[in-house]
PDB file of C-alpha atoms in Angstrom:
ATOM      1  CA  UNK A  24     -27.573 -13.738  -6.106  1.00  0.00           C
ATOM      2  CA  UNK A  25     -24.122 -12.042  -6.228  1.00  0.00           C
ATOM      3  CA  UNK A  26     -21.461 -14.589  -5.758  1.00  0.00           C
ATOM      4  CA  UNK A  27     -17.546 -14.819  -5.834  1.00  0.00           C
ATOM      5  CA  UNK A  28     -16.175 -18.292  -5.620  1.00  0.00           C
ATOM      6  CA  UNK A  29     -12.475 -18.768  -5.144  1.00  0.00           C
ATOM      7  CA  UNK A  30     -10.607 -21.985  -5.926  1.00  0.00           C
ATOM      8  CA  UNK A  31      -7.006 -23.301  -6.416  1.00  0.00           C
ATOM      9  CA  UNK A  32      -5.534 -22.932  -2.952  1.00  0.00           C
ATOM     10  CA  UNK A  33      -3.624 -25.741  -1.344  1.00  0.00           C
ATOM     11  CA  UNK A  34      -0.390 -26.609   0.151  1.00  0.00           C
ATOM     12  CA  UNK A  35       2.766 -25.854  -1.888  1.00  0.00           C
ATOM     13  CA  UNK A  36       6.508 -25.771  -1.254  1.00  0.00           C
ATOM     14  CA  UNK A  37       8.510 -22.537  -0.977  1.00  0.00           C
ATOM     15  CA  UNK A  38       9.625 -21.386  -4.368  1.00  0.00           C
ATOM     16  CA  UNK A  39       6.918 -23.079  -6.221  1.00  0.00           C
ATOM     17  CA  UNK A  40       3.931 -21.685  -8.020  1.00  0.00           C
ATOM     18  CA  UNK A  41       0.202 -21.716  -7.612  1.00  0.00           C
ATOM     19  CA  UNK A  42      -2.809 -20.217  -9.704  1.00  0.00           C
ATOM     20  CA  UNK A  43      -5.888 -18.956  -7.915  1.00  0.00           C
ATOM     21  CA  UNK A  44      -9.266 -18.578  -9.571  1.00  0.00           C
ATOM     22  CA  UNK A  45     -12.426 -16.699  -8.762  1.00  0.00           C
ATOM     23  CA  UNK A  46     -15.759 -17.266 -10.430  1.00  0.00           C
ATOM     24  CA  UNK A  47     -18.063 -14.350 -10.519  1.00  0.00           C
ATOM     25  CA  UNK A  48     -21.901 -14.508 -10.902  1.00  0.00           C
ATOM     26  CA  UNK A  49     -24.960 -12.446 -10.197  1.00  0.00           C
ATOM     27  CA  UNK A  50     -23.525  -9.135 -11.307  1.00  0.00           C
ATOM     28  CA  UNK A  51     -22.029  -7.424 -14.295  1.00  0.00           C
ATOM     29  CA  UNK A  52     -18.476  -8.485 -14.102  1.00  0.00           C
ATOM     30  CA  UNK A  53     -17.425  -5.888 -16.641  1.00  0.00           C
ATOM     31  CA  UNK A  54     -18.546  -3.065 -14.399  1.00  0.00           C
ATOM     32  CA  UNK A  55     -16.223  -3.952 -11.706  1.00  0.00           C
ATOM     33  CA  UNK A  56     -12.443  -3.769 -10.972  1.00  0.00           C
ATOM     34  CA  UNK A  57     -11.521  -6.936  -9.227  1.00  0.00           C
ATOM     35  CA  UNK A  58      -8.976  -7.573  -6.490  1.00  0.00           C
ATOM     36  CA  UNK A  59      -7.238 -10.213  -4.289  1.00  0.00           C
ATOM     37  CA  UNK A  60      -7.055  -9.471  -0.680  1.00  0.00           C
ATOM     38  CA  UNK A  61      -5.309 -11.883   1.823  1.00  0.00           C
ATOM     39  CA  UNK A  62      -5.350 -12.664   5.494  1.00  0.00           C
ATOM     40  CA  UNK A  63      -2.582 -14.542   7.220  1.00  0.00           C
ATOM     41  CA  UNK A  64      -3.728 -16.760  10.054  1.00  0.00           C
ATOM     42  CA  UNK A  65      -4.879 -14.699  12.974  1.00  0.00           C
ATOM     43  CA  UNK A  66      -3.820 -11.361  11.303  1.00  0.00           C
ATOM     44  CA  UNK A  67      -5.352  -8.518   9.479  1.00  0.00           C
ATOM     45  CA  UNK A  68      -6.271  -7.736   5.913  1.00  0.00           C
ATOM     46  CA  UNK A  69      -3.724  -7.031   3.184  1.00  0.00           C
ATOM     47  CA  UNK A  70      -4.540  -5.868  -0.299  1.00  0.00           C
ATOM     48  CA  UNK A  71      -2.576  -7.930  -2.720  1.00  0.00           C
ATOM     49  CA  UNK A  72      -3.465  -6.980  -6.326  1.00  0.00           C
ATOM     50  CA  UNK A  73      -6.195  -5.283  -8.374  1.00  0.00           C
ATOM     51  CA  UNK A  74      -7.210  -5.155 -12.106  1.00  0.00           C
ATOM     52  CA  UNK A  75      -9.369  -2.543 -13.726  1.00  0.00           C
ATOM     53  CA  UNK A  76     -12.649  -3.475 -15.463  1.00  0.00           C
ATOM     54  CA  UNK A  77     -11.032  -3.640 -18.841  1.00  0.00           C
ATOM     55  CA  UNK A  78      -7.613  -5.170 -17.722  1.00  0.00           C
ATOM     56  CA  UNK A  79      -6.115  -1.778 -18.787  1.00  0.00           C
ATOM     57  CA  UNK A  80      -4.587  -1.313 -15.375  1.00  0.00           C
ATOM     58  CA  UNK A  81      -3.136  -3.571 -12.738  1.00  0.00           C
ATOM     59  CA  UNK A  82      -1.638  -2.700  -9.286  1.00  0.00           C
ATOM     60  CA  UNK A  83       0.269  -4.748  -6.800  1.00  0.00           C
ATOM     61  CA  UNK A  84       1.329  -4.579  -3.206  1.00  0.00           C
ATOM     62  CA  UNK A  85       5.091  -4.169  -2.827  1.00  0.00           C
ATOM     63  CA  UNK A  86       5.180  -7.540  -0.971  1.00  0.00           C
ATOM     64  CA  UNK A  87       4.160  -9.350  -4.214  1.00  0.00           C
ATOM     65  CA  UNK A  88       5.309  -7.144  -7.000  1.00  0.00           C
ATOM     66  CA  UNK A  89       7.211  -9.099  -9.513  1.00  0.00           C
ATOM     67  CA  UNK A  90       6.035 -12.445  -8.221  1.00  0.00           C
ATOM     68  CA  UNK A  91       2.385 -12.321  -8.616  1.00  0.00           C
ATOM     69  CA  UNK A  92       0.251 -11.497 -11.629  1.00  0.00           C
ATOM     70  CA  UNK A  93      -3.456 -10.665 -11.769  1.00  0.00           C
ATOM     71  CA  UNK A  94      -5.580 -11.257 -14.815  1.00  0.00           C
ATOM     72  CA  UNK A  95      -9.207 -11.631 -15.747  1.00  0.00           C
ATOM     73  CA  UNK A  96     -11.299 -13.285 -18.384  1.00  0.00           C
ATOM     74  CA  UNK A  97     -14.511 -11.367 -19.208  1.00  0.00           C
ATOM     75  CA  UNK A  98     -15.884 -14.249 -21.334  1.00  0.00           C
ATOM     76  CA  UNK A  99     -15.671 -16.609 -18.403  1.00  0.00           C
ATOM     77  CA  UNK A 100     -16.533 -14.002 -15.622  1.00  0.00           C
ATOM     78  CA  UNK A 101     -13.335 -15.145 -13.886  1.00  0.00           C
ATOM     79  CA  UNK A 102     -10.364 -13.494 -11.965  1.00  0.00           C
ATOM     80  CA  UNK A 103      -7.040 -15.107 -11.611  1.00  0.00           C
ATOM     81  CA  UNK A 104      -3.854 -14.834  -9.507  1.00  0.00           C
ATOM     82  CA  UNK A 105      -0.719 -16.399 -10.713  1.00  0.00           C
ATOM     83  CA  UNK A 106       1.680 -16.754  -7.766  1.00  0.00           C
ATOM     84  CA  UNK A 107       5.273 -17.593  -8.367  1.00  0.00           C
ATOM     85  CA  UNK A 108       8.279 -17.945  -6.145  1.00  0.00           C
ATOM     86  CA  UNK A 109       6.058 -18.420  -3.161  1.00  0.00           C
ATOM     87  CA  UNK A 110       7.336 -17.773   0.295  1.00  0.00           C
ATOM     88  CA  UNK A 111       6.226 -18.814   3.770  1.00  0.00           C
ATOM     89  CA  UNK A 112       4.929 -15.354   4.399  1.00  0.00           C
ATOM     90  CA  UNK A 113       2.464 -15.687   1.507  1.00  0.00           C
ATOM     91  CA  UNK A 114       0.538 -18.287   3.615  1.00  0.00           C
ATOM     92  CA  UNK A 115      -3.041 -16.849   4.035  1.00  0.00           C
ATOM     93  CA  UNK A 116      -6.623 -16.964   3.132  1.00  0.00           C
ATOM     94  CA  UNK A 117      -6.925 -15.256  -0.251  1.00  0.00           C
ATOM     95  CA  UNK A 118     -10.173 -13.434  -0.861  1.00  0.00           C
ATOM     96  CA  UNK A 119     -11.484 -12.327  -4.193  1.00  0.00           C
ATOM     97  CA  UNK A 120     -13.307  -8.894  -3.981  1.00  0.00           C
ATOM     98  CA  UNK A 121     -14.752  -6.317  -6.286  1.00  0.00           C
ATOM     99  CA  UNK A 122     -14.804  -2.505  -6.420  1.00  0.00           C
ATOM    100  CA  UNK A 123     -17.226  -0.596  -8.587  1.00  0.00           C
ATOM    101  CA  UNK A 124     -16.455   2.159 -10.965  1.00  0.00           C
ATOM    102  CA  UNK A 125     -13.251   3.096 -12.754  1.00  0.00           C
ATOM    103  CA  UNK A 126     -11.114   3.458  -9.630  1.00  0.00           C
ATOM    104  CA  UNK A 127      -9.958   1.127  -6.866  1.00  0.00           C
ATOM    105  CA  UNK A 128     -12.200   1.879  -3.889  1.00  0.00           C
ATOM    106  CA  UNK A 129     -14.239  -0.073  -1.415  1.00  0.00           C
ATOM    107  CA  UNK A 130     -14.599  -3.792  -1.567  1.00  0.00           C
ATOM    108  CA  UNK A 131     -18.055  -5.135  -2.050  1.00  0.00           C
ATOM    109  CA  UNK A 132     -18.824  -8.061  -2.564  1.00  0.00           C
ATOM    110  CA  UNK A 133     -16.221 -10.507  -1.158  1.00  0.00           C
ATOM    111  CA  UNK A 134     -15.824 -14.280  -1.764  1.00  0.00           C
ATOM    112  CA  UNK A 135     -15.374 -16.862   1.034  1.00  0.00           C
ATOM    113  CA  UNK A 136     -11.644 -17.241   0.274  1.00  0.00           C
ATOM    114  CA  UNK A 137      -9.195 -20.045  -0.700  1.00  0.00           C
ATOM    115  CA  UNK A 138      -6.477 -21.056   1.683  1.00  0.00           C
ATOM    116  CA  UNK A 139      -2.851 -20.996   0.504  1.00  0.00           C
ATOM    117  CA  UNK A 140      -0.188 -22.704   2.691  1.00  0.00           C
ATOM    118  CA  UNK A 141       3.359 -22.497   1.868  1.00  0.00           C
ATOM    119  CA  UNK A 142       5.480 -24.913   3.726  1.00  0.00           C
ATOM    120  CA  UNK A 143       8.141 -27.600   2.980  1.00  0.00           C
TER     121      UNK A 143
ATOM    122  CA  UNK B 148       2.274   4.081   1.853  1.00  0.00           C
ATOM    123  CA  UNK B 149      -0.498   5.491   4.022  1.00  0.00           C
ATOM    124  CA  UNK B 150      -0.439   3.788   7.334  1.00  0.00           C
ATOM    125  CA  UNK B 151      -3.889   3.186   8.988  1.00  0.00           C
ATOM    126  CA  UNK B 152      -3.891   2.894  12.808  1.00  0.00           C
ATOM    127  CA  UNK B 153      -6.955   1.693  14.554  1.00  0.00           C
ATOM    128  CA  UNK B 154      -7.658   2.049  18.336  1.00  0.00           C
ATOM    129  CA  UNK B 155      -8.197   0.495  20.645  1.00  0.00           C
ATOM    130  CA  UNK B 156      -6.965  -2.973  19.665  1.00  0.00           C
ATOM    131  CA  UNK B 157      -9.688  -4.415  21.867  1.00  0.00           C
ATOM    132  CA  UNK B 158     -12.905  -2.743  23.017  1.00  0.00           C
ATOM    133  CA  UNK B 159     -15.169  -4.167  25.637  1.00  0.00           C
ATOM    134  CA  UNK B 160     -18.694  -3.059  25.729  1.00  0.00           C
ATOM    135  CA  UNK B 161     -21.968  -4.312  27.117  1.00  0.00           C
ATOM    136  CA  UNK B 162     -24.897  -5.086  24.785  1.00  0.00           C
ATOM    137  CA  UNK B 163     -27.255  -2.096  24.519  1.00  0.00           C
ATOM    138  CA  UNK B 164     -24.473   0.310  24.928  1.00  0.00           C
ATOM    139  CA  UNK B 165     -22.626   2.460  22.360  1.00  0.00           C
ATOM    140  CA  UNK B 166     -19.137   1.444  20.820  1.00  0.00           C
ATOM    141  CA  UNK B 167     -16.823   4.054  19.350  1.00  0.00           C
ATOM    142  CA  UNK B 168     -13.969   2.855  17.134  1.00  0.00           C
ATOM    143  CA  UNK B 169     -11.259   5.079  15.862  1.00  0.00           C
ATOM    144  CA  UNK B 170      -9.020   4.937  12.770  1.00  0.00           C
ATOM    145  CA  UNK B 171      -6.283   7.355  11.999  1.00  0.00           C
ATOM    146  CA  UNK B 172      -4.430   7.856   8.654  1.00  0.00           C
ATOM    147  CA  UNK B 173      -0.773   8.804   8.440  1.00  0.00           C
ATOM    148  CA  UNK B 174      -1.735  11.479   5.981  1.00  0.00           C
ATOM    149  CA  UNK B 175      -5.016  12.882   4.645  1.00  0.00           C
ATOM    150  CA  UNK B 176      -7.204  10.466   2.774  1.00  0.00           C
ATOM    151  CA  UNK B 177      -9.986  13.090   2.476  1.00  0.00           C
ATOM    152  CA  UNK B 178     -13.215  10.934   2.696  1.00  0.00           C
ATOM    153  CA  UNK B 179     -11.849   7.904   0.906  1.00  0.00           C
ATOM    154  CA  UNK B 180     -12.340   5.517   3.842  1.00  0.00           C
ATOM    155  CA  UNK B 181     -14.394   2.411   4.268  1.00  0.00           C
ATOM    156  CA  UNK B 182     -15.167   0.228   7.353  1.00  0.00           C
ATOM    157  CA  UNK B 183     -15.741  -3.526   7.383  1.00  0.00           C
ATOM    158  CA  UNK B 184     -17.055  -6.067   9.870  1.00  0.00           C
ATOM    159  CA  UNK B 185     -15.608  -9.529  10.151  1.00  0.00           C
ATOM    160  CA  UNK B 186     -16.817 -12.411  12.130  1.00  0.00           C
ATOM    161  CA  UNK B 187     -14.659 -15.526  12.793  1.00  0.00           C
ATOM    162  CA  UNK B 188     -14.838 -17.924   9.778  1.00  0.00           C
ATOM    163  CA  UNK B 189     -16.471 -15.285   7.575  1.00  0.00           C
ATOM    164  CA  UNK B 190     -15.501 -12.925   4.812  1.00  0.00           C
ATOM    165  CA  UNK B 191     -15.343  -9.246   5.657  1.00  0.00           C
ATOM    166  CA  UNK B 192     -18.582  -7.283   5.145  1.00  0.00           C
ATOM    167  CA  UNK B 193     -18.783  -3.598   3.851  1.00  0.00           C
ATOM    168  CA  UNK B 194     -20.492  -1.394   6.420  1.00  0.00           C
ATOM    169  CA  UNK B 195     -19.445   2.196   5.395  1.00  0.00           C
ATOM    170  CA  UNK B 196     -17.869   3.720   2.362  1.00  0.00           C
ATOM    171  CA  UNK B 197     -16.946   7.421   1.669  1.00  0.00           C
ATOM    172  CA  UNK B 198     -16.368   7.751   5.441  1.00  0.00           C
ATOM    173  CA  UNK B 199     -20.133   8.130   6.309  1.00  0.00           C
ATOM    174  CA  UNK B 200     -22.284   6.298   3.782  1.00  0.00           C
ATOM    175  CA  UNK B 201     -23.908   3.137   4.944  1.00  0.00           C
ATOM    176  CA  UNK B 202     -23.565   0.247   2.509  1.00  0.00           C
ATOM    177  CA  UNK B 203     -26.814  -1.573   1.330  1.00  0.00           C
ATOM    178  CA  UNK B 204     -28.558  -3.490   4.055  1.00  0.00           C
ATOM    179  CA  UNK B 205     -26.494  -2.082   6.939  1.00  0.00           C
ATOM    180  CA  UNK B 206     -28.529  -1.130  10.033  1.00  0.00           C
ATOM    181  CA  UNK B 207     -28.940   2.504  10.918  1.00  0.00           C
ATOM    182  CA  UNK B 208     -27.145   1.788  14.333  1.00  0.00           C
ATOM    183  CA  UNK B 209     -23.914   1.801  12.377  1.00  0.00           C
ATOM    184  CA  UNK B 210     -22.578   5.330  11.455  1.00  0.00           C
ATOM    185  CA  UNK B 211     -19.256   6.609  10.185  1.00  0.00           C
ATOM    186  CA  UNK B 212     -17.778  10.113  10.560  1.00  0.00           C
ATOM    187  CA  UNK B 213     -14.553  12.003   9.951  1.00  0.00           C
ATOM    188  CA  UNK B 214     -12.478  13.215   7.101  1.00  0.00           C
ATOM    189  CA  UNK B 215      -8.775  13.900   6.467  1.00  0.00           C
ATOM    190  CA  UNK B 216      -6.905  11.792   8.956  1.00  0.00           C
ATOM    191  CA  UNK B 217      -9.314  10.964  11.819  1.00  0.00           C
ATOM    192  CA  UNK B 218     -12.287   8.683  11.401  1.00  0.00           C
ATOM    193  CA  UNK B 219     -14.813   7.054  13.746  1.00  0.00           C
ATOM    194  CA  UNK B 220     -17.191   4.074  13.520  1.00  0.00           C
ATOM    195  CA  UNK B 221     -20.010   4.338  16.074  1.00  0.00           C
ATOM    196  CA  UNK B 222     -22.341   1.483  16.813  1.00  0.00           C
ATOM    197  CA  UNK B 223     -25.353   2.450  18.776  1.00  0.00           C
ATOM    198  CA  UNK B 224     -27.381   0.063  20.929  1.00  0.00           C
ATOM    199  CA  UNK B 225     -25.082  -2.960  20.486  1.00  0.00           C
ATOM    200  CA  UNK B 226     -26.723  -6.226  19.536  1.00  0.00           C
ATOM    201  CA  UNK B 227     -25.090  -9.706  20.259  1.00  0.00           C
ATOM    202  CA  UNK B 228     -24.400  -9.992  16.443  1.00  0.00           C
ATOM    203  CA  UNK B 229     -22.112  -6.874  16.361  1.00  0.00           C
ATOM    204  CA  UNK B 230     -19.461  -8.404  18.375  1.00  0.00           C
ATOM    205  CA  UNK B 231     -16.767  -8.996  15.777  1.00  0.00           C
ATOM    206  CA  UNK B 232     -13.525  -7.486  14.286  1.00  0.00           C
ATOM    207  CA  UNK B 233     -13.645  -4.182  12.472  1.00  0.00           C
ATOM    208  CA  UNK B 234     -11.293  -2.867  10.004  1.00  0.00           C
ATOM    209  CA  UNK B 235     -10.833   0.513   8.235  1.00  0.00           C
ATOM    210  CA  UNK B 236      -9.444   0.931   4.825  1.00  0.00           C
ATOM    211  CA  UNK B 237      -8.289   3.909   2.772  1.00  0.00           C
ATOM    212  CA  UNK B 238      -8.505   4.063  -0.995  1.00  0.00           C
ATOM    213  CA  UNK B 239      -7.329   7.554  -1.484  1.00  0.00           C
ATOM    214  CA  UNK B 240      -3.916   6.494  -2.523  1.00  0.00           C
ATOM    215  CA  UNK B 241      -4.848   3.684  -4.836  1.00  0.00           C
ATOM    216  CA  UNK B 242      -3.582   1.461  -6.112  1.00  0.00           C
ATOM    217  CA  UNK B 243      -1.766   1.408  -2.811  1.00  0.00           C
ATOM    218  CA  UNK B 244      -4.826   0.419  -0.768  1.00  0.00           C
ATOM    219  CA  UNK B 245      -4.242  -0.177   2.978  1.00  0.00           C
ATOM    220  CA  UNK B 246      -6.111  -1.446   5.900  1.00  0.00           C
ATOM    221  CA  UNK B 247      -5.944  -0.836   9.554  1.00  0.00           C
ATOM    222  CA  UNK B 248      -4.822  -3.560  11.875  1.00  0.00           C
ATOM    223  CA  UNK B 249      -8.329  -4.000  13.222  1.00  0.00           C
ATOM    224  CA  UNK B 250     -10.278  -3.589  16.501  1.00  0.00           C
ATOM    225  CA  UNK B 251     -11.817  -6.499  18.206  1.00  0.00           C
ATOM    226  CA  UNK B 252     -15.212  -5.545  19.734  1.00  0.00           C
ATOM    227  CA  UNK B 253     -15.984  -7.984  22.571  1.00  0.00           C
ATOM    228  CA  UNK B 254     -18.718  -8.476  25.127  1.00  0.00           C
ATOM    229  CA  UNK B 255     -18.168  -6.848  28.432  1.00  0.00           C
TER     230      UNK B 255
END
């Protein structure tokens, strides 16, 4: 069964850091680019960051560039998002998602998300 | 950044009827467009990629069309489980991937 399971979310104060993880199983992790997509409460979807299958390329939304870092560990079939200098507007459900092939395209599959709340 | 605009924001349709959802891009994305369905408390589910290709396991009543800047998601013979939020997404301008703001499909 294809599965993406996120973890690491929680309540954090503004300006602090948090690291999200996503464990992948049921598919060949190396064949996929991986991404983080977030959804603020009651709002739509926002792509946050992506990383190519071999970690050779990363991309970020302007809203997080310079504060967030995406990485992956092929040996552990895991994806990470290091989030620094967190702001209230980073509060959201963070989904891990995959895109196939060498480019960033459509997202499938998705995890169930981990909630990040930035508040004092 | 390519801005994706979905219309209407809310669409009210009766079960058994057809729903037509629209997505417009601020510049051409050729056929690099996907559609997702999201139900409350669930992750989005891929419906359509490449503007018109159904994802694995998606019923034939879902169809996508369009290219360039204008796209349509059509759902024929609406079932109760189809009432949800729908999002379009462009991946032409990667890594700057953008979503539309969503359309809520509700029961009339």
